[in-house]
Coordinates of C-alpha atoms in Angstrom, one line a residue:
Chain A
M1 CA 126.9 29.1 90.4
S2 CA 128.0 32.7 91.2
N3 CA 126.9 34.6 94.1
K4 CA 125.0 36.8 92.0
E5 CA 121.3 37.2 92.7
I6 CA 118.2 37.8 90.8
W7 CA 115.9 39.2 92.9
V8 CA 112.0 39.6 92.9
I9 CA 110.2 42.1 95.3
A10 CA 106.9 40.6 96.6
E11 CA 103.8 42.1 97.0
Y12 CA 101.2 41.0 99.2
E13 CA 97.7 41.8 100.5
N14 CA 95.9 40.8 103.7
E15 CA 94.9 37.0 101.9
G16 CA 98.9 36.7 101.1
I17 CA 101.2 37.1 98.4
K18 CA 99.6 38.3 95.3
K19 CA 99.3 35.7 92.3
S20 CA 101.6 38.9 90.4
T21 CA 104.5 38.1 92.5
W22 CA 104.5 34.7 92.0
E23 CA 104.4 35.0 88.1
T24 CA 107.6 37.2 88.8
I25 CA 109.4 34.8 90.4
S26 CA 108.5 32.3 87.5
A27 CA 110.2 34.7 85.5
A28 CA 113.6 35.6 88.0
R29 CA 113.9 31.3 87.8
K30 CA 113.8 31.2 83.7
L31 CA 116.6 34.3 84.1
A32 CA 118.5 32.6 87.1
N33 CA 118.9 29.5 85.6
H34 CA 120.3 31.7 82.6
F35 CA 123.1 33.5 84.1
G36 CA 123.9 30.9 86.7
T37 CA 122.7 33.0 89.3
K38 CA 120.5 32.3 92.7
S39 CA 117.0 33.8 93.0
A40 CA 115.8 35.9 96.0
A41 CA 112.8 37.6 97.3
V42 CA 112.5 40.9 98.9
I43 CA 109.3 41.4 100.8
L44 CA 108.4 44.7 103.3
G45 CA 106.5 44.9 106.0
N46 CA 105.7 44.7 109.5
G47 CA 104.2 41.9 111.6
I48 CA 103.8 39.7 108.3
K49 CA 105.1 36.2 109.5
G50 CA 102.8 34.1 107.6
I51 CA 103.1 35.7 104.6
V52 CA 106.8 35.8 104.5
E53 CA 106.5 32.1 105.3
E54 CA 104.4 31.5 102.2
L55 CA 107.5 33.0 100.2
S56 CA 110.3 30.8 102.0
K57 CA 108.2 27.3 101.3
E58 CA 109.2 28.6 97.5
L59 CA 112.4 30.5 97.6
D60 CA 116.0 29.7 99.0
L61 CA 116.6 32.7 100.2
I62 CA 114.1 35.7 101.3
Y63 CA 115.2 39.5 102.8
F64 CA 112.4 40.2 105.0
I65 CA 112.7 44.2 105.9
E66 CA 110.8 44.9 109.0
H67 CA 109.8 47.5 110.4
P68 CA 106.9 49.3 112.2
L69 CA 106.9 52.6 109.6
L70 CA 106.4 49.8 107.1
A71 CA 102.9 48.6 108.2
K72 CA 101.5 50.7 105.5
Y73 CA 103.0 51.1 101.9
D74 CA 104.7 54.1 100.9
S75 CA 107.2 54.4 97.9
N76 CA 109.5 56.7 99.7
T77 CA 110.3 54.5 102.6
Y78 CA 110.2 51.2 100.3
V79 CA 112.8 52.9 98.2
K80 CA 115.0 54.0 100.9
C81 CA 115.1 50.4 102.2
L82 CA 115.4 49.1 98.8
H83 CA 118.2 51.2 98.1
Q84 CA 120.6 50.5 101.1
L85 CA 119.9 46.9 100.3
I86 CA 120.7 46.9 96.8
K87 CA 124.1 48.6 98.0
D88 CA 124.8 46.2 100.2
K89 CA 123.9 43.0 98.0
N90 CA 124.4 43.9 94.5
P91 CA 122.0 42.1 92.5
V92 CA 122.3 42.1 89.4
I93 CA 118.5 41.8 88.2
I94 CA 115.5 43.3 90.0
I95 CA 112.2 42.2 89.3
A96 CA 108.7 43.7 90.3
S97 CA 105.4 43.5 89.3
A98 CA 103.9 46.4 86.9
T99 CA 100.9 46.5 89.4
F100 CA 99.6 49.9 90.4
R101 CA 102.1 49.5 93.4
G102 CA 105.0 48.5 91.2
K103 CA 104.6 51.4 88.9
D104 CA 104.7 53.6 91.4
Y105 CA 107.8 53.0 93.5
I106 CA 109.9 51.4 91.1
P107 CA 110.4 54.4 89.1
R108 CA 111.6 56.3 92.1
L109 CA 113.7 53.4 92.9
S110 CA 115.1 53.6 89.0
A111 CA 115.7 57.3 89.7
R112 CA 117.5 56.7 93.0
L113 CA 119.8 54.0 92.0
N114 CA 120.6 55.5 88.4
C115 CA 120.2 52.8 87.0
G116 CA 117.9 51.4 83.3
F117 CA 114.4 50.0 83.9
I118 CA 112.4 48.7 81.7
S119 CA 108.9 48.6 82.6
D120 CA 105.8 46.4 81.8
C121 CA 107.5 43.5 80.0
V122 CA 105.2 40.9 78.9
G123 CA 108.0 38.2 77.9
F124 CA 111.8 37.9 76.9
E125 CA 114.2 36.5 74.6
I126 CA 117.4 35.1 76.0
K127 CA 120.3 35.4 73.2
E128 CA 123.8 37.2 73.6
G129 CA 121.9 39.0 76.6
I130 CA 118.4 39.1 77.4
F131 CA 115.8 41.2 75.0
L132 CA 112.8 42.4 76.8
K133 CA 109.3 42.4 75.1
R134 CA 106.4 44.9 75.8
Y135 CA 103.7 46.6 73.9
V136 CA 103.9 50.2 73.0
Y137 CA 101.7 52.8 71.0
G138 CA 98.5 51.6 72.9
G139 CA 99.0 47.8 72.1
R140 CA 99.3 48.4 68.4
L141 CA 103.1 47.3 68.3
M142 CA 105.6 45.2 70.1
A143 CA 109.2 46.6 70.9
T144 CA 112.0 44.8 71.8
L145 CA 114.5 46.3 73.8
K146 CA 117.9 45.5 76.1
F147 CA 119.8 47.3 78.6
E148 CA 122.6 49.2 77.9
E149 CA 125.0 49.3 80.9
S150 CA 125.6 49.7 84.5
K151 CA 123.8 46.7 86.9
P152 CA 121.5 46.4 88.3
W153 CA 118.8 46.0 85.4
I154 CA 115.4 46.8 86.9
I155 CA 112.2 45.4 85.3
T156 CA 108.7 45.1 86.0
I157 CA 106.3 42.5 84.4
R158 CA 102.9 42.9 83.4
P159 CA 100.5 40.2 85.5
R160 CA 99.5 37.2 83.9
C161 CA 102.3 37.0 81.5
F162 CA 104.1 34.0 83.3
E163 CA 102.9 31.0 84.8
Y164 CA 103.7 29.9 88.4
K165 CA 103.1 26.3 89.9
R166 CA 104.0 26.7 93.6
S167 CA 105.6 23.7 95.1
G168 CA 105.6 24.6 98.5
N169 CA 108.3 22.1 99.5
V170 CA 111.1 24.5 99.7
K171 CA 112.8 25.5 103.3
G172 CA 114.0 28.9 102.1
E173 CA 116.6 31.3 104.6
V174 CA 115.1 34.0 105.7
L175 CA 117.6 37.1 106.3
H176 CA 115.6 39.7 108.8
I177 CA 116.9 43.6 108.0
K178 CA 115.8 46.3 110.4
P179 CA 116.1 49.8 108.1
A180 CA 116.9 52.7 109.7
L181 CA 113.6 54.5 109.1
E182 CA 112.0 57.6 110.6
Q183 CA 108.4 59.0 110.6
Q184 CA 109.8 61.8 108.4
D185 CA 110.5 59.1 105.8
I186 CA 107.1 58.7 105.0
M187 CA 106.0 60.9 102.1
V188 CA 102.4 59.5 101.2
T189 CA 100.0 58.6 103.7
I190 CA 97.7 55.9 103.1
Q191 CA 94.1 56.8 105.2
E192 CA 91.4 54.4 103.6
S193 CA 91.4 51.9 100.9
L194 CA 87.6 51.5 99.0
K195 CA 87.3 48.6 97.2
E196 CA 85.1 49.0 94.4
T197 CA 84.7 45.1 92.7
G198 CA 83.2 44.0 95.7
K199 CA 84.3 40.2 96.2
R200 CA 84.3 39.9 92.7
P201 CA 88.6 39.5 91.7
D202 CA 90.4 42.3 90.5
L203 CA 90.6 42.8 86.5
S204 CA 94.3 41.9 86.1
E205 CA 94.3 38.9 88.2
S206 CA 91.2 37.2 87.0
N207 CA 91.0 34.3 85.1
V208 CA 87.7 35.3 83.6
I209 CA 86.5 38.4 82.4
V210 CA 82.6 39.2 81.3
S211 CA 83.0 42.6 79.6
G212 CA 79.9 44.5 78.5
G213 CA 79.4 47.5 75.6
R214 CA 77.3 50.0 74.4
G215 CA 74.8 47.2 73.7
M216 CA 74.5 46.5 77.2
K217 CA 72.2 49.7 76.8
G218 CA 72.1 50.8 80.7
A219 CA 73.9 50.6 84.1
A220 CA 71.3 48.0 85.3
N221 CA 71.4 45.8 83.1
F222 CA 75.2 45.0 84.4
K223 CA 73.4 42.6 86.5
L224 CA 73.2 39.5 83.9
L225 CA 77.1 40.3 83.0
E226 CA 77.6 40.0 87.4
E227 CA 76.0 36.8 87.2
L228 CA 77.3 35.4 84.4
S229 CA 81.0 36.4 86.0
D230 CA 79.6 34.9 89.4
V231 CA 79.1 31.6 87.8
L232 CA 82.4 31.6 86.4
G233 CA 84.5 33.1 89.5
G234 CA 85.1 36.2 86.8
A235 CA 85.5 39.9 87.1
V236 CA 83.3 42.4 85.4
G237 CA 84.7 44.9 82.7
A238 CA 83.5 47.5 80.3
S239 CA 84.0 49.3 77.3
R240 CA 85.0 53.0 77.1
A241 CA 81.5 53.8 75.6
V242 CA 80.0 52.5 78.8
V243 CA 82.8 54.2 81.5
D244 CA 82.1 57.6 78.9
A245 CA 78.2 57.2 79.3
G246 CA 78.6 57.1 83.4
W247 CA 77.1 53.5 83.6
L248 CA 80.2 52.1 85.5
P249 CA 83.5 53.9 87.1
H250 CA 86.6 54.6 85.1
S251 CA 88.2 51.5 87.4
F252 CA 86.1 49.2 85.2
Q253 CA 87.3 50.0 81.7
I254 CA 89.4 47.9 79.4
G255 CA 91.4 49.2 76.8
Q256 CA 93.9 51.6 75.9
T257 CA 92.7 54.4 78.2
G258 CA 91.8 51.7 80.9
R259 CA 92.9 48.2 82.1
V260 CA 94.9 46.0 79.9
V261 CA 93.9 42.5 80.8
S262 CA 94.5 39.0 79.7
P263 CA 92.7 36.4 81.1
T264 CA 92.0 33.1 79.8
L265 CA 88.5 33.8 78.7
Y266 CA 87.3 36.9 77.6
I267 CA 83.3 37.4 77.1
A268 CA 82.5 40.6 75.3
C269 CA 78.7 41.2 75.3
G270 CA 77.5 44.2 73.2
I271 CA 81.0 45.1 72.5
S272 CA 81.6 46.4 68.9
G273 CA 85.4 45.7 69.4
A274 CA 86.6 49.4 68.3
P275 CA 91.0 49.2 68.5
Q276 CA 90.9 51.0 71.7
H277 CA 88.9 48.1 73.6
L278 CA 91.3 45.5 71.5
A279 CA 94.3 47.4 72.3
G280 CA 93.3 46.1 76.2
M281 CA 92.1 42.4 75.7
S282 CA 93.3 41.1 72.4
T283 CA 95.9 38.7 74.2
S284 CA 93.6 36.9 76.3
K285 CA 93.7 33.3 75.7
C286 CA 90.0 32.7 74.6
I287 CA 87.7 35.3 73.5
V288 CA 83.9 35.2 73.1
A289 CA 81.9 37.6 71.4
I290 CA 78.1 37.8 71.9
N291 CA 76.5 40.7 69.5
K292 CA 73.3 41.3 67.6
D293 CA 75.6 43.0 64.5
P294 CA 77.4 40.5 62.5
N295 CA 79.5 43.0 61.5
A296 CA 81.2 43.7 64.3
P297 CA 85.0 43.8 64.5
I298 CA 84.9 42.1 67.8
F299 CA 83.9 39.1 65.7
K300 CA 87.6 39.1 63.9
I301 CA 89.4 38.6 66.4
A302 CA 87.0 36.5 68.9
D303 CA 87.7 32.7 68.8
Y304 CA 83.9 31.6 69.3
G305 CA 81.0 34.4 68.1
I306 CA 77.2 34.1 68.8
V307 CA 75.3 36.1 66.6
D308 CA 72.2 37.2 68.8
D309 CA 70.8 39.4 71.2
L310 CA 72.9 39.5 74.3
F311 CA 69.7 40.0 76.3
K312 CA 68.3 36.4 75.2
V313 CA 71.9 34.4 75.3
V314 CA 73.2 35.4 78.4
P315 CA 70.4 33.8 80.9
V316 CA 70.9 30.8 78.6
L317 CA 74.5 30.7 79.1
I318 CA 74.4 30.8 82.6
E319 CA 71.9 28.0 82.9
E320 CA 74.3 25.7 80.6
I321 CA 77.8 26.8 82.5
K322 CA 75.8 25.7 85.9
R323 CA 75.1 22.3 84.3
A324 CA 78.5 22.0 82.8
K325 CA 80.0 22.6 86.4
T326 CA 78.0 20.1 88.1
Chain B
M1 CA 99.6 78.9 94.2
K2 CA 102.7 78.0 91.4
I3 CA 102.0 75.3 89.4
I4 CA 103.8 73.1 87.0
V5 CA 102.6 70.6 84.3
C6 CA 105.1 68.5 82.2
I7 CA 103.4 67.9 78.6
K8 CA 104.8 65.1 76.3
E9 CA 103.6 65.2 72.4
V10 CA 103.3 61.8 71.0
P11 CA 101.6 60.8 67.8
D12 CA 97.9 60.0 67.4
T13 CA 97.7 55.8 67.9
A14 CA 94.5 56.1 66.3
I15 CA 95.7 56.2 63.2
G16 CA 97.7 53.5 61.4
L17 CA 101.4 53.2 62.5
K18 CA 103.8 52.5 60.0
I19 CA 107.1 50.9 61.4
R20 CA 110.2 52.3 59.5
D21 CA 112.7 50.0 57.3
D22 CA 115.2 50.0 60.0
S23 CA 112.3 48.6 62.5
H24 CA 113.7 50.8 65.2
E25 CA 111.5 53.8 64.8
I26 CA 108.0 54.3 63.6
E27 CA 107.8 56.7 60.7
T28 CA 107.2 60.3 61.5
E29 CA 107.1 61.7 58.5
N30 CA 103.2 63.0 57.8
I31 CA 101.4 61.8 60.7
P32 CA 99.4 63.5 63.2
W33 CA 100.4 64.3 66.7
I34 CA 98.6 65.4 69.2
M35 CA 99.5 66.2 73.3
N36 CA 99.3 63.1 75.1
P37 CA 95.8 62.1 76.4
Y38 CA 96.5 61.9 80.0
D39 CA 98.7 65.3 79.8
E40 CA 95.1 66.9 79.1
Y41 CA 93.9 65.6 82.5
A42 CA 96.9 67.5 84.0
I43 CA 96.5 70.8 82.3
E44 CA 93.0 70.7 82.9
E45 CA 93.3 70.1 87.1
A46 CA 96.2 72.8 86.9
Q47 CA 93.4 75.2 85.2
R48 CA 91.0 73.9 88.0
L49 CA 93.4 74.8 90.8
K50 CA 94.5 77.9 89.4
E51 CA 90.5 79.4 88.8
K52 CA 90.1 78.1 92.7
F53 CA 93.7 79.6 94.3
G54 CA 94.7 82.3 91.9
G55 CA 98.5 81.8 91.0
D56 CA 99.9 80.8 87.5
I57 CA 100.8 77.6 85.5
A58 CA 103.9 77.1 83.6
A59 CA 103.5 74.1 80.6
I60 CA 107.2 72.1 80.5
T61 CA 108.1 70.0 77.5
V62 CA 111.2 68.5 76.0
G63 CA 111.6 68.3 72.3
N64 CA 112.3 69.7 68.9
E65 CA 110.2 72.7 67.1
R66 CA 107.3 70.7 66.5
V67 CA 106.3 70.5 70.0
E68 CA 105.5 74.1 70.0
T69 CA 102.6 73.1 68.9
V70 CA 101.2 71.2 71.9
L71 CA 102.7 74.1 74.4
R72 CA 100.6 76.3 72.3
S73 CA 97.9 74.6 72.9
C74 CA 98.6 74.4 76.7
I75 CA 98.5 78.1 76.8
A76 CA 95.3 78.2 75.1
L77 CA 94.2 76.1 78.0
G78 CA 95.3 78.7 80.5
A79 CA 99.5 78.4 80.6
D80 CA 101.0 81.5 81.6
R81 CA 104.2 80.6 80.7
A82 CA 105.4 77.6 78.1
I83 CA 109.2 75.9 78.4
R84 CA 110.5 74.0 76.0
I85 CA 113.7 72.5 76.4
K86 CA 115.3 72.1 72.9
D87 CA 116.6 68.6 72.7
D88 CA 118.4 68.3 69.0
S89 CA 121.8 67.8 70.3
L90 CA 120.4 64.6 72.2
K91 CA 120.2 61.3 69.8
K92 CA 117.8 59.1 72.3
K93 CA 116.8 59.9 75.2
D94 CA 114.8 57.5 77.9
S95 CA 112.6 58.4 80.7
L96 CA 115.5 58.7 83.1
I97 CA 117.1 61.4 80.9
T98 CA 113.8 63.3 80.1
S99 CA 113.0 63.6 84.0
K100 CA 117.0 64.1 85.0
I101 CA 116.5 67.6 82.1
L102 CA 112.7 68.3 83.6
A103 CA 113.7 68.4 87.2
E104 CA 116.8 70.4 86.8
V105 CA 114.8 72.9 85.0
I106 CA 112.1 73.0 87.4
R107 CA 114.4 73.2 90.2
N108 CA 115.1 76.9 89.1
I109 CA 111.1 77.6 89.1
E110 CA 109.0 78.3 92.2
Y111 CA 106.2 75.5 92.4
D112 CA 103.6 73.8 94.8
V113 CA 101.9 71.4 92.4
I114 CA 103.6 69.5 89.9
L115 CA 101.2 67.8 87.3
C116 CA 102.1 65.4 84.8
G117 CA 99.8 62.8 82.7
K118 CA 100.5 59.2 84.3
E119 CA 102.2 57.7 81.5
S120 CA 102.3 58.8 77.5
V121 CA 100.3 56.5 74.7
D122 CA 103.6 56.3 72.7
Y123 CA 105.9 54.3 74.8
G124 CA 103.4 53.6 78.1
Y125 CA 106.6 53.8 80.5
A126 CA 104.8 55.5 82.9
Q127 CA 107.6 56.5 84.7
T128 CA 108.5 59.8 84.1
G129 CA 106.7 61.5 87.0
Q130 CA 107.7 59.5 89.7
M131 CA 111.2 60.0 88.6
I132 CA 111.0 64.1 88.7
A133 CA 109.3 63.4 92.5
E134 CA 113.1 61.4 93.4
F135 CA 115.3 64.0 91.7
L136 CA 113.5 66.8 93.3
Q137 CA 113.2 64.6 96.9
I138 CA 109.5 65.4 97.1
P139 CA 106.5 63.7 97.2
C140 CA 104.5 61.8 94.3
V141 CA 101.3 60.3 94.4
S142 CA 100.7 58.3 90.9
A143 CA 97.6 57.8 88.5
I144 CA 95.1 60.1 90.9
K145 CA 91.4 60.2 89.9
K146 CA 90.9 63.2 92.6
L147 CA 92.9 66.0 93.9
E148 CA 92.1 68.4 96.6
V149 CA 94.8 70.9 97.7
S150 CA 94.7 72.9 100.6
P151 CA 97.1 75.9 100.4
S152 CA 96.9 76.6 103.9
T153 CA 98.1 73.8 105.4
K154 CA 100.0 73.3 102.6
D155 CA 99.2 69.8 102.1
A156 CA 97.1 67.4 99.6
M157 CA 94.3 64.7 99.6
C158 CA 94.1 62.5 96.6
H159 CA 92.3 59.3 95.3
R160 CA 95.0 56.8 93.7
E161 CA 93.9 53.9 91.5
I162 CA 94.6 50.4 93.0
E163 CA 93.8 46.6 91.8
G164 CA 90.0 46.7 92.4
G165 CA 89.8 50.0 93.8
L166 CA 91.3 53.0 95.4
E167 CA 93.0 54.8 97.9
V168 CA 92.6 57.9 99.9
V169 CA 96.4 59.5 100.3
K170 CA 97.5 62.0 102.1
C171 CA 100.8 64.3 101.3
S172 CA 102.8 67.5 101.8
L173 CA 103.3 70.0 99.3
P174 CA 105.1 70.9 96.9
A175 CA 104.7 67.1 95.4
V176 CA 104.0 65.4 92.1
F177 CA 100.7 64.0 90.9
T178 CA 100.3 62.0 88.1
A179 CA 96.6 62.2 86.2
Q180 CA 94.6 59.2 85.7
K181 CA 91.5 59.5 83.2
G182 CA 88.5 60.2 85.9
L183 CA 90.4 62.8 87.0
N184 CA 88.5 65.4 85.3
V185 CA 86.6 66.2 81.8
P186 CA 88.8 68.4 79.9
R187 CA 87.8 71.4 78.4
Y188 CA 88.0 72.9 74.8
A189 CA 90.2 75.9 74.6
S190 CA 88.3 79.2 74.4
L191 CA 88.2 81.6 71.6
S192 CA 90.5 83.9 74.0
G193 CA 93.0 81.5 74.9
I194 CA 93.5 80.3 71.4
M195 CA 94.1 83.9 70.4
K196 CA 96.4 84.5 73.4
A197 CA 98.3 81.4 72.4
K198 CA 99.3 82.9 69.1
K199 CA 100.7 85.8 70.0
M200 CA 102.5 84.2 73.2
K201 CA 106.6 83.7 73.3
I202 CA 107.6 80.2 74.0
E203 CA 110.8 80.3 75.9
I204 CA 113.6 78.0 75.0
L205 CA 116.3 76.5 76.9
E206 CA 119.5 74.7 75.5
I207 CA 120.4 71.3 77.5
D208 CA 124.1 72.9 77.5
T209 CA 123.1 75.2 80.1
L210 CA 121.4 72.8 82.6
G211 CA 125.5 71.6 83.7
F212 CA 124.9 67.5 83.1
N213 CA 127.8 65.5 82.8
P214 CA 127.7 63.7 79.1
S215 CA 127.2 60.4 81.2
D216 CA 123.7 61.7 82.8
L217 CA 122.1 62.1 79.5
K218 CA 123.2 58.5 78.0
P219 CA 120.4 56.1 77.6
K220 CA 120.5 53.2 79.7
I221 CA 118.2 51.2 77.9
R222 CA 117.3 50.9 73.9
V223 CA 114.9 49.7 71.6
T224 CA 116.3 46.8 69.4
N225 CA 113.1 46.1 67.2
L226 CA 109.0 47.3 66.6
S227 CA 107.3 44.6 65.0
Y228 CA 103.6 44.2 64.5
P229 CA 102.1 42.2 67.1
P230 CA 100.9 38.8 66.0
K231 CA 97.2 38.9 64.5
R232 CA 94.1 36.8 66.0
Q233 CA 93.5 34.3 63.9
E234 CA 89.5 34.7 63.1
G235 CA 87.3 32.4 65.2
R236 CA 84.2 30.8 64.0
I237 CA 80.7 31.8 64.5
I238 CA 78.1 29.3 66.1
E239 CA 75.8 29.4 63.9
G240 CA 71.8 27.9 64.8
T241 CA 69.7 29.3 67.2
L242 CA 69.0 29.3 71.0
P243 CA 69.9 27.2 73.3
D244 CA 71.6 25.6 70.9
T245 CA 74.7 28.0 70.3
A246 CA 74.8 28.7 74.0
K247 CA 75.3 24.6 74.1
E248 CA 77.6 24.6 71.3
L249 CA 79.7 27.2 72.9
V250 CA 79.7 25.5 76.4
R251 CA 80.7 22.6 74.9
N252 CA 83.6 24.2 73.1
L253 CA 85.1 26.3 75.9
K254 CA 84.9 23.1 77.8
E255 CA 86.9 21.2 75.7
A256 CA 89.4 24.3 75.1
R257 CA 89.5 24.0 79.0
V258 CA 89.2 27.6 79.8
I259 CA 85.7 26.7 82.0

């Protein structure tokens, strides 16, 4: 095994390492096995010992960049620290999640390093080199890409495209890095975080999404979908029509101009299935459509369809799921 | 207030796209081209800043002659200058090259606020705005849904989208902001704007004048293939009436181990 390393940049929240980070570790392992390299994780923050420990139970090597100015995320301070560490250690590939965070600072990192960056990948093939797959043209086409030259290569991975099972039995080494940061390095200061989804999981990480369209007839009726999503431990989403009508904020929108999701189970209620919506959810593992209109295009891609009034179907479905779960 | 808006022309993805025979590109003959929808939020926000604080808007794009159509739409929507950087000499460009070029041109213009779409709907890399900020060594806030600029204190407050909610953030000016849907509702061009757009001269810049080494303009990533994603198999409609249909659905979902 060579001394070269493939890195994952970890993302976390108060509750611990984000699920999307475990998925990137799974991708890093696959690449490390092929190239005969080691995989390591980098984590930035302050006073996050417990979260670093969580990582060290899965990976042999963790670079823990710790500084009081890293207590809150800022793109420029992240890039400054990472750039220095990359110059020192020369990793061959750097992987991060294509989350809002990853999308915010990774382009800046790639520009500072002047190196190739392929964002929002959904998979890869290893032949003579790595060929990365990503959706283009609003999900209508799939592109295969490769890096041209100089390393490191930077990749971000769309959440829920790789599976990871935690082992918890590694005793990884944690290398402490103390970066040279000053107050003036912080370019963007976070003042406040406002949650819109309440206690429900975020759309991109949720196993189950219950989504409503124009057929919901009004904002108040989304209570019914919240109830259904709660019995399944899922998230609530919406079509563009719902957001344009002002029934729900844009952060709930699934589709080409909203969020792209890939849950295990997607239940579309009163959604006709316009191409712009399908672009955001057609990679879901199992799709259920409930719609009065038997000609709704959503039925063409749904695994199971019920042609009926959703206001009658959903309450019965909630009871049946409750019964099935007990 | 000096405002710059970076614009991209994209194929209208609402129509059927065809992959070219060599499978590296789409067929670009006779397809409709539009302004990248996220850039419409950027130009609208620029207009609102100009209305509030005065100043002017420069719209910039990199591309061939065809892209002048979207530049003219920007003039119709309030841009006072329109700049096209000719890219005929470049075979291929990735986001890194585009941002280097844009940053180099912007460097020679006065600016307080740079607005971009958060991504383009063609390749959707979502990189250019952040990279421009890096090359200019200024802050960038990506995927914003609200922008409040304060010229007196030379700073801005924004709402940036994150998973499950929003972050309220602050940064100093000049800065780059990339527009997310929800930032505003773009208006239509006025008749007088359209008339103005017809007459105004578009400034054209040659890449050669920007002082790049050939290696600066060599792409670092390459598309090797385009394909149509696998079609999903049509499933089955569960026939019958309630509560049997719901029961049958739950039985199937349990069997498929999705609940």
